[in-house]
């Protein structure tokens, strides 16, 4: 079974801090994704990566950056956290372009105070 | 425009009732895939089903069934004889490797 592991289930940070959310997958998937989930808005794509060191902006990239130095790891970075970034963050991975389903981590509930 | 609409925000049913969750999609792609995911209270998204755009055959899996109709751009999901454990948020999605998600339908099954 595919395992997508997010480093924290719950995280509390302060406004202005630099925040790192880590995601690791164990199935050699090429594509990895970061979403945020907010009530009434569903899942919105922040960034995705289709290969090491490759990334593309999703629908809401403002205030975020990403890093993919190794195939199995995809990091989401909040350069200067703000209260409107309080949300549930979900990481996903999938093998390649095609019809396979994305596999999701358990999510990180991030609170910015 | 690429869009997935789940018009039902929340549905409450009594255990053993049947319930249908609606999903309508818009896409520019000629080949695409449709997905349903379940998100229980614990938070993880669990993959339920995938359909190809060129395969309109409906599918039944235990108490779950899916009705894909290209003519109406709909991919509806029915739970027969609902159970309390079915209580969750259900998301419909469309795409290939990159998805557009609907806003989700919260299903509450009452004992």
mmCIF file with all atom_site columns, C-alpha atoms in Angstrom:
data_model
loop_
_atom_site.group_PDB
_atom_site.id
_atom_site.type_symbol
_atom_site.label_atom_id
_atom_site.label_alt_id
_atom_site.label_comp_id
_atom_site.label_asym_id
_atom_site.label_entity_id
_atom_site.label_seq_id
_atom_site.pdbx_PDB_ins_code
_atom_site.Cartn_x
_atom_site.Cartn_y
_atom_site.Cartn_z
_atom_site.occupancy
_atom_site.B_iso_or_equiv
_atom_site.pdbx_formal_charge
_atom_site.auth_seq_id
_atom_site.auth_comp_id
_atom_site.auth_asym_id
_atom_site.auth_atom_id
_atom_site.pdbx_PDB_model_num
ATOM 1   C CA . UNK A 1 1   ? 0.000   0.000  0.000   1.00 0.00 ? 1   UNK A CA 1
ATOM 2   C CA . UNK A 1 2   ? 1.071   3.538  -0.728  1.00 0.00 ? 2   UNK A CA 1
ATOM 3   C CA . UNK A 1 3   ? 2.024   5.502  2.333   1.00 0.00 ? 3   UNK A CA 1
ATOM 4   C CA . UNK A 1 4   ? 2.016   9.279  2.347   1.00 0.00 ? 4   UNK A CA 1
ATOM 5   C CA . UNK A 1 5   ? 3.274   10.659 5.635   1.00 0.00 ? 5   UNK A CA 1
ATOM 6   C CA . UNK A 1 6   ? 2.880   14.218 6.807   1.00 0.00 ? 6   UNK A CA 1
ATOM 7   C CA . UNK A 1 7   ? 5.226   15.241 9.580   1.00 0.00 ? 7   UNK A CA 1
ATOM 8   C CA . UNK A 1 8   ? 2.638   16.701 11.970  1.00 0.00 ? 8   UNK A CA 1
ATOM 9   C CA . UNK A 1 9   ? -1.088  16.226 12.554  1.00 0.00 ? 9   UNK A CA 1
ATOM 10  C CA . UNK A 1 10  ? -1.393  19.472 14.488  1.00 0.00 ? 10  UNK A CA 1
ATOM 11  C CA . UNK A 1 11  ? 0.835   22.523 14.448  1.00 0.00 ? 11  UNK A CA 1
ATOM 12  C CA . UNK A 1 12  ? 0.548   25.909 16.141  1.00 0.00 ? 12  UNK A CA 1
ATOM 13  C CA . UNK A 1 13  ? 2.745   28.789 14.984  1.00 0.00 ? 13  UNK A CA 1
ATOM 14  C CA . UNK A 1 14  ? 2.860   32.541 15.374  1.00 0.00 ? 14  UNK A CA 1
ATOM 15  C CA . UNK A 1 15  ? 2.287   35.260 12.816  1.00 0.00 ? 15  UNK A CA 1
ATOM 16  C CA . UNK A 1 16  ? 5.458   36.058 10.911  1.00 0.00 ? 16  UNK A CA 1
ATOM 17  C CA . UNK A 1 17  ? 7.154   32.728 11.565  1.00 0.00 ? 17  UNK A CA 1
ATOM 18  C CA . UNK A 1 18  ? 8.577   30.651 8.734   1.00 0.00 ? 18  UNK A CA 1
ATOM 19  C CA . UNK A 1 19  ? 6.716   27.349 8.722   1.00 0.00 ? 19  UNK A CA 1
ATOM 20  C CA . UNK A 1 20  ? 7.721   24.080 7.084   1.00 0.00 ? 20  UNK A CA 1
ATOM 21  C CA . UNK A 1 21  ? 5.263   21.280 6.368   1.00 0.00 ? 21  UNK A CA 1
ATOM 22  C CA . UNK A 1 22  ? 6.879   18.044 5.287   1.00 0.00 ? 22  UNK A CA 1
ATOM 23  C CA . UNK A 1 23  ? 5.466   15.217 3.225   1.00 0.00 ? 23  UNK A CA 1
ATOM 24  C CA . UNK A 1 24  ? 7.102   11.905 2.373   1.00 0.00 ? 24  UNK A CA 1
ATOM 25  C CA . UNK A 1 25  ? 5.814   9.144  0.110   1.00 0.00 ? 25  UNK A CA 1
ATOM 26  C CA . UNK A 1 26  ? 7.234   5.649  -0.120  1.00 0.00 ? 26  UNK A CA 1
ATOM 27  C CA . UNK A 1 27  ? 6.107   4.529  -3.582  1.00 0.00 ? 27  UNK A CA 1
ATOM 28  C CA . UNK A 1 28  ? 8.493   6.370  -5.906  1.00 0.00 ? 28  UNK A CA 1
ATOM 29  C CA . UNK A 1 29  ? 5.678   8.565  -7.228  1.00 0.00 ? 29  UNK A CA 1
ATOM 30  C CA . UNK A 1 30  ? 6.647   11.279 -9.661  1.00 0.00 ? 30  UNK A CA 1
ATOM 31  C CA . UNK A 1 31  ? 3.848   13.707 -8.864  1.00 0.00 ? 31  UNK A CA 1
ATOM 32  C CA . UNK A 1 32  ? 3.241   15.279 -5.490  1.00 0.00 ? 32  UNK A CA 1
ATOM 33  C CA . UNK A 1 33  ? 0.713   17.893 -4.440  1.00 0.00 ? 33  UNK A CA 1
ATOM 34  C CA . UNK A 1 34  ? -0.092  20.297 -1.632  1.00 0.00 ? 34  UNK A CA 1
ATOM 35  C CA . UNK A 1 35  ? -3.697  21.299 -0.998  1.00 0.00 ? 35  UNK A CA 1
ATOM 36  C CA . UNK A 1 36  ? -5.402  23.344 1.624   1.00 0.00 ? 36  UNK A CA 1
ATOM 37  C CA . UNK A 1 37  ? -8.893  22.499 2.803   1.00 0.00 ? 37  UNK A CA 1
ATOM 38  C CA . UNK A 1 38  ? -11.260 25.096 4.210   1.00 0.00 ? 38  UNK A CA 1
ATOM 39  C CA . UNK A 1 39  ? -14.944 24.740 5.133   1.00 0.00 ? 39  UNK A CA 1
ATOM 40  C CA . UNK A 1 40  ? -17.197 25.368 2.156   1.00 0.00 ? 40  UNK A CA 1
ATOM 41  C CA . UNK A 1 41  ? -14.274 25.633 -0.250  1.00 0.00 ? 41  UNK A CA 1
ATOM 42  C CA . UNK A 1 42  ? -13.239 22.024 -0.632  1.00 0.00 ? 42  UNK A CA 1
ATOM 43  C CA . UNK A 1 43  ? -9.642  21.234 -1.535  1.00 0.00 ? 43  UNK A CA 1
ATOM 44  C CA . UNK A 1 44  ? -7.664  23.876 -3.364  1.00 0.00 ? 44  UNK A CA 1
ATOM 45  C CA . UNK A 1 45  ? -4.328  23.175 -4.999  1.00 0.00 ? 45  UNK A CA 1
ATOM 46  C CA . UNK A 1 46  ? -1.431  25.263 -3.742  1.00 0.00 ? 46  UNK A CA 1
ATOM 47  C CA . UNK A 1 47  ? 1.514   23.763 -5.631  1.00 0.00 ? 47  UNK A CA 1
ATOM 48  C CA . UNK A 1 48  ? 2.450   20.544 -7.289  1.00 0.00 ? 48  UNK A CA 1
ATOM 49  C CA . UNK A 1 49  ? 5.662   18.924 -8.427  1.00 0.00 ? 49  UNK A CA 1
ATOM 50  C CA . UNK A 1 50  ? 6.083   16.484 -11.312 1.00 0.00 ? 50  UNK A CA 1
ATOM 51  C CA . UNK A 1 51  ? 9.737   15.691 -10.715 1.00 0.00 ? 51  UNK A CA 1
ATOM 52  C CA . UNK A 1 52  ? 12.663  16.503 -8.470  1.00 0.00 ? 52  UNK A CA 1
ATOM 53  C CA . UNK A 1 53  ? 13.311  20.233 -8.431  1.00 0.00 ? 53  UNK A CA 1
ATOM 54  C CA . UNK A 1 54  ? 10.310  20.815 -10.718 1.00 0.00 ? 54  UNK A CA 1
ATOM 55  C CA . UNK A 1 55  ? 7.231   22.645 -9.506  1.00 0.00 ? 55  UNK A CA 1
ATOM 56  C CA . UNK A 1 56  ? 4.164   24.388 -10.815 1.00 0.00 ? 56  UNK A CA 1
ATOM 57  C CA . UNK A 1 57  ? 1.817   26.814 -9.162  1.00 0.00 ? 57  UNK A CA 1
ATOM 58  C CA . UNK A 1 58  ? -1.656  25.663 -8.385  1.00 0.00 ? 58  UNK A CA 1
ATOM 59  C CA . UNK A 1 59  ? -4.710  27.810 -7.850  1.00 0.00 ? 59  UNK A CA 1
ATOM 60  C CA . UNK A 1 60  ? -3.645  29.594 -4.643  1.00 0.00 ? 60  UNK A CA 1
ATOM 61  C CA . UNK A 1 61  ? 0.170   29.816 -4.477  1.00 0.00 ? 61  UNK A CA 1
ATOM 62  C CA . UNK A 1 62  ? 0.391   33.273 -2.911  1.00 0.00 ? 62  UNK A CA 1
ATOM 63  C CA . UNK A 1 63  ? 2.209   33.234 0.397   1.00 0.00 ? 63  UNK A CA 1
ATOM 64  C CA . UNK A 1 64  ? 3.608   29.744 -0.146  1.00 0.00 ? 64  UNK A CA 1
ATOM 65  C CA . UNK A 1 65  ? 6.654   28.146 -1.686  1.00 0.00 ? 65  UNK A CA 1
ATOM 66  C CA . UNK A 1 66  ? 7.709   24.521 -2.102  1.00 0.00 ? 66  UNK A CA 1
ATOM 67  C CA . UNK A 1 67  ? 10.837  22.437 -2.258  1.00 0.00 ? 67  UNK A CA 1
ATOM 68  C CA . UNK A 1 68  ? 11.451  19.054 -3.809  1.00 0.00 ? 68  UNK A CA 1
ATOM 69  C CA . UNK A 1 69  ? 15.085  18.072 -3.458  1.00 0.00 ? 69  UNK A CA 1
ATOM 70  C CA . UNK A 1 70  ? 14.410  14.342 -3.366  1.00 0.00 ? 70  UNK A CA 1
ATOM 71  C CA . UNK A 1 71  ? 11.742  12.363 -5.169  1.00 0.00 ? 71  UNK A CA 1
ATOM 72  C CA . UNK A 1 72  ? 10.100  11.090 -2.009  1.00 0.00 ? 72  UNK A CA 1
ATOM 73  C CA . UNK A 1 73  ? 9.885   14.398 -0.166  1.00 0.00 ? 73  UNK A CA 1
ATOM 74  C CA . UNK A 1 74  ? 7.820   17.498 -0.913  1.00 0.00 ? 74  UNK A CA 1
ATOM 75  C CA . UNK A 1 75  ? 7.932   20.431 1.483   1.00 0.00 ? 75  UNK A CA 1
ATOM 76  C CA . UNK A 1 76  ? 5.494   23.315 1.758   1.00 0.00 ? 76  UNK A CA 1
ATOM 77  C CA . UNK A 1 77  ? 6.894   26.550 3.147   1.00 0.00 ? 77  UNK A CA 1
ATOM 78  C CA . UNK A 1 78  ? 5.000   29.482 4.572   1.00 0.00 ? 78  UNK A CA 1
ATOM 79  C CA . UNK A 1 79  ? 7.577   32.239 4.274   1.00 0.00 ? 79  UNK A CA 1
ATOM 80  C CA . UNK A 1 80  ? 5.901   34.537 6.807   1.00 0.00 ? 80  UNK A CA 1
ATOM 81  C CA . UNK A 1 81  ? 2.849   32.914 8.321   1.00 0.00 ? 81  UNK A CA 1
ATOM 82  C CA . UNK A 1 82  ? -0.344  34.904 8.572   1.00 0.00 ? 82  UNK A CA 1
ATOM 83  C CA . UNK A 1 83  ? -3.620  34.151 10.342  1.00 0.00 ? 83  UNK A CA 1
ATOM 84  C CA . UNK A 1 84  ? -5.431  33.605 7.043   1.00 0.00 ? 84  UNK A CA 1
ATOM 85  C CA . UNK A 1 85  ? -3.191  30.600 6.462   1.00 0.00 ? 85  UNK A CA 1
ATOM 86  C CA . UNK A 1 86  ? -4.807  28.775 9.354   1.00 0.00 ? 86  UNK A CA 1
ATOM 87  C CA . UNK A 1 87  ? -6.199  25.695 7.627   1.00 0.00 ? 87  UNK A CA 1
ATOM 88  C CA . UNK A 1 88  ? -5.969  21.960 7.052   1.00 0.00 ? 88  UNK A CA 1
ATOM 89  C CA . UNK A 1 89  ? -3.117  21.088 4.693   1.00 0.00 ? 89  UNK A CA 1
ATOM 90  C CA . UNK A 1 90  ? -3.154  17.864 2.712   1.00 0.00 ? 90  UNK A CA 1
ATOM 91  C CA . UNK A 1 91  ? -0.331  16.276 0.759   1.00 0.00 ? 91  UNK A CA 1
ATOM 92  C CA . UNK A 1 92  ? -0.926  13.771 -2.029  1.00 0.00 ? 92  UNK A CA 1
ATOM 93  C CA . UNK A 1 93  ? 1.089   11.758 -4.512  1.00 0.00 ? 93  UNK A CA 1
ATOM 94  C CA . UNK A 1 94  ? 0.409   9.787  -7.680  1.00 0.00 ? 94  UNK A CA 1
ATOM 95  C CA . UNK A 1 95  ? 2.562   7.677  -9.967  1.00 0.00 ? 95  UNK A CA 1
ATOM 96  C CA . UNK A 1 96  ? 2.300   9.455  -13.301 1.00 0.00 ? 96  UNK A CA 1
ATOM 97  C CA . UNK A 1 97  ? -0.014  11.293 -15.623 1.00 0.00 ? 97  UNK A CA 1
ATOM 98  C CA . UNK A 1 98  ? -2.947  9.008  -16.160 1.00 0.00 ? 98  UNK A CA 1
ATOM 99  C CA . UNK A 1 99  ? -5.837  7.502  -14.400 1.00 0.00 ? 99  UNK A CA 1
ATOM 100 C CA . UNK A 1 100 ? -4.418  6.443  -11.077 1.00 0.00 ? 100 UNK A CA 1
ATOM 101 C CA . UNK A 1 101 ? -5.947  7.995  -7.950  1.00 0.00 ? 101 UNK A CA 1
ATOM 102 C CA . UNK A 1 102 ? -3.980  10.378 -5.823  1.00 0.00 ? 102 UNK A CA 1
ATOM 103 C CA . UNK A 1 103 ? -3.030  9.012  -2.413  1.00 0.00 ? 103 UNK A CA 1
ATOM 104 C CA . UNK A 1 104 ? -3.351  11.398 0.503   1.00 0.00 ? 104 UNK A CA 1
ATOM 105 C CA . UNK A 1 105 ? -1.611  11.869 3.813   1.00 0.00 ? 105 UNK A CA 1
ATOM 106 C CA . UNK A 1 106 ? -3.538  12.297 7.061   1.00 0.00 ? 106 UNK A CA 1
ATOM 107 C CA . UNK A 1 107 ? -3.366  16.081 6.897   1.00 0.00 ? 107 UNK A CA 1
ATOM 108 C CA . UNK A 1 108 ? -1.804  18.777 9.060   1.00 0.00 ? 108 UNK A CA 1
ATOM 109 C CA . UNK A 1 109 ? -4.117  21.108 10.913  1.00 0.00 ? 109 UNK A CA 1
ATOM 110 C CA . UNK A 1 110 ? -2.160  24.343 11.125  1.00 0.00 ? 110 UNK A CA 1
ATOM 111 C CA . UNK A 1 111 ? -3.138  27.211 13.391  1.00 0.00 ? 111 UNK A CA 1
ATOM 112 C CA . UNK A 1 112 ? -1.447  30.590 13.065  1.00 0.00 ? 112 UNK A CA 1
ATOM 113 C CA . UNK A 1 113 ? -1.894  32.785 16.137  1.00 0.00 ? 113 UNK A CA 1
ATOM 114 C CA . UNK B 2 1   ? -13.960 26.262 -17.350 1.00 0.00 ? 1   UNK B CA 1
ATOM 115 C CA . UNK B 2 2   ? -12.921 23.288 -15.274 1.00 0.00 ? 2   UNK B CA 1
ATOM 116 C CA . UNK B 2 3   ? -15.270 22.928 -12.359 1.00 0.00 ? 3   UNK B CA 1
ATOM 117 C CA . UNK B 2 4   ? -16.845 20.319 -10.100 1.00 0.00 ? 4   UNK B CA 1
ATOM 118 C CA . UNK B 2 5   ? -20.094 21.166 -8.350  1.00 0.00 ? 5   UNK B CA 1
ATOM 119 C CA . UNK B 2 6   ? -21.486 19.368 -5.337  1.00 0.00 ? 6   UNK B CA 1
ATOM 120 C CA . UNK B 2 7   ? -24.644 21.320 -4.680  1.00 0.00 ? 7   UNK B CA 1
ATOM 121 C CA . UNK B 2 8   ? -25.565 19.448 -1.511  1.00 0.00 ? 8   UNK B CA 1
ATOM 122 C CA . UNK B 2 9   ? -23.629 20.948 1.365   1.00 0.00 ? 9   UNK B CA 1
ATOM 123 C CA . UNK B 2 10  ? -24.992 18.633 4.040   1.00 0.00 ? 10  UNK B CA 1
ATOM 124 C CA . UNK B 2 11  ? -27.376 15.688 4.063   1.00 0.00 ? 11  UNK B CA 1
ATOM 125 C CA . UNK B 2 12  ? -28.844 13.947 7.097   1.00 0.00 ? 12  UNK B CA 1
ATOM 126 C CA . UNK B 2 13  ? -30.489 10.550 6.851   1.00 0.00 ? 13  UNK B CA 1
ATOM 127 C CA . UNK B 2 14  ? -31.630 7.923  9.287   1.00 0.00 ? 14  UNK B CA 1
ATOM 128 C CA . UNK B 2 15  ? -29.747 4.658  9.321   1.00 0.00 ? 15  UNK B CA 1
ATOM 129 C CA . UNK B 2 16  ? -30.850 2.180  6.622   1.00 0.00 ? 16  UNK B CA 1
ATOM 130 C CA . UNK B 2 17  ? -32.118 4.898  4.310   1.00 0.00 ? 17  UNK B CA 1
ATOM 131 C CA . UNK B 2 18  ? -30.658 5.149  0.830   1.00 0.00 ? 18  UNK B CA 1
ATOM 132 C CA . UNK B 2 19  ? -28.885 8.386  -0.028  1.00 0.00 ? 19  UNK B CA 1
ATOM 133 C CA . UNK B 2 20  ? -27.557 9.840  -3.274  1.00 0.00 ? 20  UNK B CA 1
ATOM 134 C CA . UNK B 2 21  ? -24.765 12.397 -3.443  1.00 0.00 ? 21  UNK B CA 1
ATOM 135 C CA . UNK B 2 22  ? -24.753 14.540 -6.561  1.00 0.00 ? 22  UNK B CA 1
ATOM 136 C CA . UNK B 2 23  ? -21.760 15.628 -8.602  1.00 0.00 ? 23  UNK B CA 1
ATOM 137 C CA . UNK B 2 24  ? -21.759 17.722 -11.771 1.00 0.00 ? 24  UNK B CA 1
ATOM 138 C CA . UNK B 2 25  ? -18.548 18.478 -13.607 1.00 0.00 ? 25  UNK B CA 1
ATOM 139 C CA . UNK B 2 26  ? -17.348 20.792 -16.362 1.00 0.00 ? 26  UNK B CA 1
ATOM 140 C CA . UNK B 2 27  ? -14.216 20.031 -18.335 1.00 0.00 ? 27  UNK B CA 1
ATOM 141 C CA . UNK B 2 28  ? -12.477 21.030 -21.553 1.00 0.00 ? 28  UNK B CA 1
ATOM 142 C CA . UNK B 2 29  ? -10.708 17.678 -21.779 1.00 0.00 ? 29  UNK B CA 1
ATOM 143 C CA . UNK B 2 30  ? -11.909 14.951 -24.104 1.00 0.00 ? 30  UNK B CA 1
ATOM 144 C CA . UNK B 2 31  ? -10.327 12.272 -21.944 1.00 0.00 ? 31  UNK B CA 1
ATOM 145 C CA . UNK B 2 32  ? -10.675 12.693 -18.217 1.00 0.00 ? 32  UNK B CA 1
ATOM 146 C CA . UNK B 2 33  ? -11.316 10.765 -15.051 1.00 0.00 ? 33  UNK B CA 1
ATOM 147 C CA . UNK B 2 34  ? -13.812 11.161 -12.267 1.00 0.00 ? 34  UNK B CA 1
ATOM 148 C CA . UNK B 2 35  ? -13.200 10.225 -8.666  1.00 0.00 ? 35  UNK B CA 1
ATOM 149 C CA . UNK B 2 36  ? -15.001 9.971  -5.353  1.00 0.00 ? 36  UNK B CA 1
ATOM 150 C CA . UNK B 2 37  ? -13.182 10.255 -2.048  1.00 0.00 ? 37  UNK B CA 1
ATOM 151 C CA . UNK B 2 38  ? -14.448 9.849  1.511   1.00 0.00 ? 38  UNK B CA 1
ATOM 152 C CA . UNK B 2 39  ? -13.108 11.921 4.396   1.00 0.00 ? 39  UNK B CA 1
ATOM 153 C CA . UNK B 2 40  ? -14.134 10.464 7.779   1.00 0.00 ? 40  UNK B CA 1
ATOM 154 C CA . UNK B 2 41  ? -13.849 12.560 10.961  1.00 0.00 ? 41  UNK B CA 1
ATOM 155 C CA . UNK B 2 42  ? -10.247 11.402 11.387  1.00 0.00 ? 42  UNK B CA 1
ATOM 156 C CA . UNK B 2 43  ? -9.331  13.561 8.378   1.00 0.00 ? 43  UNK B CA 1
ATOM 157 C CA . UNK B 2 44  ? -7.620  11.349 5.819   1.00 0.00 ? 44  UNK B CA 1
ATOM 158 C CA . UNK B 2 45  ? -9.041  11.185 2.290   1.00 0.00 ? 45  UNK B CA 1
ATOM 159 C CA . UNK B 2 46  ? -9.903  7.652  1.274   1.00 0.00 ? 46  UNK B CA 1
ATOM 160 C CA . UNK B 2 47  ? -10.182 6.831  -2.419  1.00 0.00 ? 47  UNK B CA 1
ATOM 161 C CA . UNK B 2 48  ? -13.489 5.141  -3.311  1.00 0.00 ? 48  UNK B CA 1
ATOM 162 C CA . UNK B 2 49  ? -13.805 4.933  -7.083  1.00 0.00 ? 49  UNK B CA 1
ATOM 163 C CA . UNK B 2 50  ? -12.434 6.146  -10.411 1.00 0.00 ? 50  UNK B CA 1
ATOM 164 C CA . UNK B 2 51  ? -14.260 6.248  -13.759 1.00 0.00 ? 51  UNK B CA 1
ATOM 165 C CA . UNK B 2 52  ? -12.882 6.967  -17.233 1.00 0.00 ? 52  UNK B CA 1
ATOM 166 C CA . UNK B 2 53  ? -14.676 9.463  -19.432 1.00 0.00 ? 53  UNK B CA 1
ATOM 167 C CA . UNK B 2 54  ? -15.109 6.866  -22.180 1.00 0.00 ? 54  UNK B CA 1
ATOM 168 C CA . UNK B 2 55  ? -16.678 4.257  -19.909 1.00 0.00 ? 55  UNK B CA 1
ATOM 169 C CA . UNK B 2 56  ? -20.220 5.096  -18.873 1.00 0.00 ? 56  UNK B CA 1
ATOM 170 C CA . UNK B 2 57  ? -20.938 1.722  -17.373 1.00 0.00 ? 57  UNK B CA 1
ATOM 171 C CA . UNK B 2 58  ? -22.408 2.118  -13.935 1.00 0.00 ? 58  UNK B CA 1
ATOM 172 C CA . UNK B 2 59  ? -20.807 0.289  -11.068 1.00 0.00 ? 59  UNK B CA 1
ATOM 173 C CA . UNK B 2 60  ? -21.967 -1.364 -7.883  1.00 0.00 ? 60  UNK B CA 1
ATOM 174 C CA . UNK B 2 61  ? -19.668 -2.309 -5.045  1.00 0.00 ? 61  UNK B CA 1
ATOM 175 C CA . UNK B 2 62  ? -21.453 -3.664 -2.024  1.00 0.00 ? 62  UNK B CA 1
ATOM 176 C CA . UNK B 2 63  ? -23.697 -0.906 -0.680  1.00 0.00 ? 63  UNK B CA 1
ATOM 177 C CA . UNK B 2 64  ? -22.099 1.697  -2.976  1.00 0.00 ? 64  UNK B CA 1
ATOM 178 C CA . UNK B 2 65  ? -23.101 2.432  -6.541  1.00 0.00 ? 65  UNK B CA 1
ATOM 179 C CA . UNK B 2 66  ? -22.125 5.077  -9.043  1.00 0.00 ? 66  UNK B CA 1
ATOM 180 C CA . UNK B 2 67  ? -24.112 6.510  -11.934 1.00 0.00 ? 67  UNK B CA 1
ATOM 181 C CA . UNK B 2 68  ? -22.007 8.232  -14.615 1.00 0.00 ? 68  UNK B CA 1
ATOM 182 C CA . UNK B 2 69  ? -23.946 10.096 -17.300 1.00 0.00 ? 69  UNK B CA 1
ATOM 183 C CA . UNK B 2 70  ? -21.863 11.996 -19.820 1.00 0.00 ? 70  UNK B CA 1
ATOM 184 C CA . UNK B 2 71  ? -24.954 13.590 -21.385 1.00 0.00 ? 71  UNK B CA 1
ATOM 185 C CA . UNK B 2 72  ? -25.669 15.470 -18.164 1.00 0.00 ? 72  UNK B CA 1
ATOM 186 C CA . UNK B 2 73  ? -22.026 15.682 -16.982 1.00 0.00 ? 73  UNK B CA 1
ATOM 187 C CA . UNK B 2 74  ? -22.961 13.958 -13.762 1.00 0.00 ? 74  UNK B CA 1
ATOM 188 C CA . UNK B 2 75  ? -21.290 11.335 -11.626 1.00 0.00 ? 75  UNK B CA 1
ATOM 189 C CA . UNK B 2 76  ? -23.623 10.556 -8.735  1.00 0.00 ? 76  UNK B CA 1
ATOM 190 C CA . UNK B 2 77  ? -22.903 8.285  -5.807  1.00 0.00 ? 77  UNK B CA 1
ATOM 191 C CA . UNK B 2 78  ? -25.538 6.246  -3.964  1.00 0.00 ? 78  UNK B CA 1
ATOM 192 C CA . UNK B 2 79  ? -25.217 4.508  -0.624  1.00 0.00 ? 79  UNK B CA 1
ATOM 193 C CA . UNK B 2 80  ? -27.847 1.835  -0.067  1.00 0.00 ? 80  UNK B CA 1
ATOM 194 C CA . UNK B 2 81  ? -28.976 1.024  3.478   1.00 0.00 ? 81  UNK B CA 1
ATOM 195 C CA . UNK B 2 82  ? -26.768 3.692  5.008   1.00 0.00 ? 82  UNK B CA 1
ATOM 196 C CA . UNK B 2 83  ? -24.904 3.038  8.238   1.00 0.00 ? 83  UNK B CA 1
ATOM 197 C CA . UNK B 2 84  ? -23.561 5.353  10.929  1.00 0.00 ? 84  UNK B CA 1
ATOM 198 C CA . UNK B 2 85  ? -20.016 4.556  9.747   1.00 0.00 ? 85  UNK B CA 1
ATOM 199 C CA . UNK B 2 86  ? -20.861 6.170  6.415   1.00 0.00 ? 86  UNK B CA 1
ATOM 200 C CA . UNK B 2 87  ? -20.933 9.564  8.147   1.00 0.00 ? 87  UNK B CA 1
ATOM 201 C CA . UNK B 2 88  ? -18.188 11.579 6.491   1.00 0.00 ? 88  UNK B CA 1
ATOM 202 C CA . UNK B 2 89  ? -17.507 14.305 3.983   1.00 0.00 ? 89  UNK B CA 1
ATOM 203 C CA . UNK B 2 90  ? -17.559 13.021 0.418   1.00 0.00 ? 90  UNK B CA 1
ATOM 204 C CA . UNK B 2 91  ? -15.626 14.717 -2.349  1.00 0.00 ? 91  UNK B CA 1
ATOM 205 C CA . UNK B 2 92  ? -16.060 14.362 -6.070  1.00 0.00 ? 92  UNK B CA 1
ATOM 206 C CA . UNK B 2 93  ? -13.081 15.234 -8.308  1.00 0.00 ? 93  UNK B CA 1
ATOM 207 C CA . UNK B 2 94  ? -12.306 15.444 -11.997 1.00 0.00 ? 94  UNK B CA 1
ATOM 208 C CA . UNK B 2 95  ? -9.004  15.442 -13.857 1.00 0.00 ? 95  UNK B CA 1
ATOM 209 C CA . UNK B 2 96  ? -6.128  13.269 -14.919 1.00 0.00 ? 96  UNK B CA 1
ATOM 210 C CA . UNK B 2 97  ? -3.112  13.465 -12.620 1.00 0.00 ? 97  UNK B CA 1
ATOM 211 C CA . UNK B 2 98  ? -4.136  16.940 -11.474 1.00 0.00 ? 98  UNK B CA 1
ATOM 212 C CA . UNK B 2 99  ? -7.635  17.231 -10.016 1.00 0.00 ? 99  UNK B CA 1
ATOM 213 C CA . UNK B 2 100 ? -10.365 19.761 -9.530  1.00 0.00 ? 100 UNK B CA 1
ATOM 214 C CA . UNK B 2 101 ? -12.323 18.967 -6.376  1.00 0.00 ? 101 UNK B CA 1
ATOM 215 C CA . UNK B 2 102 ? -15.876 19.812 -5.486  1.00 0.00 ? 102 UNK B CA 1
ATOM 216 C CA . UNK B 2 103 ? -16.607 21.538 -2.203  1.00 0.00 ? 103 UNK B CA 1
ATOM 217 C CA . UNK B 2 104 ? -17.760 18.304 -0.600  1.00 0.00 ? 104 UNK B CA 1
ATOM 218 C CA . UNK B 2 105 ? -21.006 16.961 0.840   1.00 0.00 ? 105 UNK B CA 1
ATOM 219 C CA . UNK B 2 106 ? -21.191 16.241 4.557   1.00 0.00 ? 106 UNK B CA 1
ATOM 220 C CA . UNK B 2 107 ? -23.274 13.121 5.149   1.00 0.00 ? 107 UNK B CA 1
ATOM 221 C CA . UNK B 2 108 ? -24.676 12.494 8.613   1.00 0.00 ? 108 UNK B CA 1
ATOM 222 C CA . UNK B 2 109 ? -26.247 9.115  9.215   1.00 0.00 ? 109 UNK B CA 1
ATOM 223 C CA . UNK B 2 110 ? -28.283 9.081  12.387  1.00 0.00 ? 110 UNK B CA 1
ATOM 224 C CA . UNK B 2 111 ? -28.849 5.931  14.420  1.00 0.00 ? 111 UNK B CA 1
#
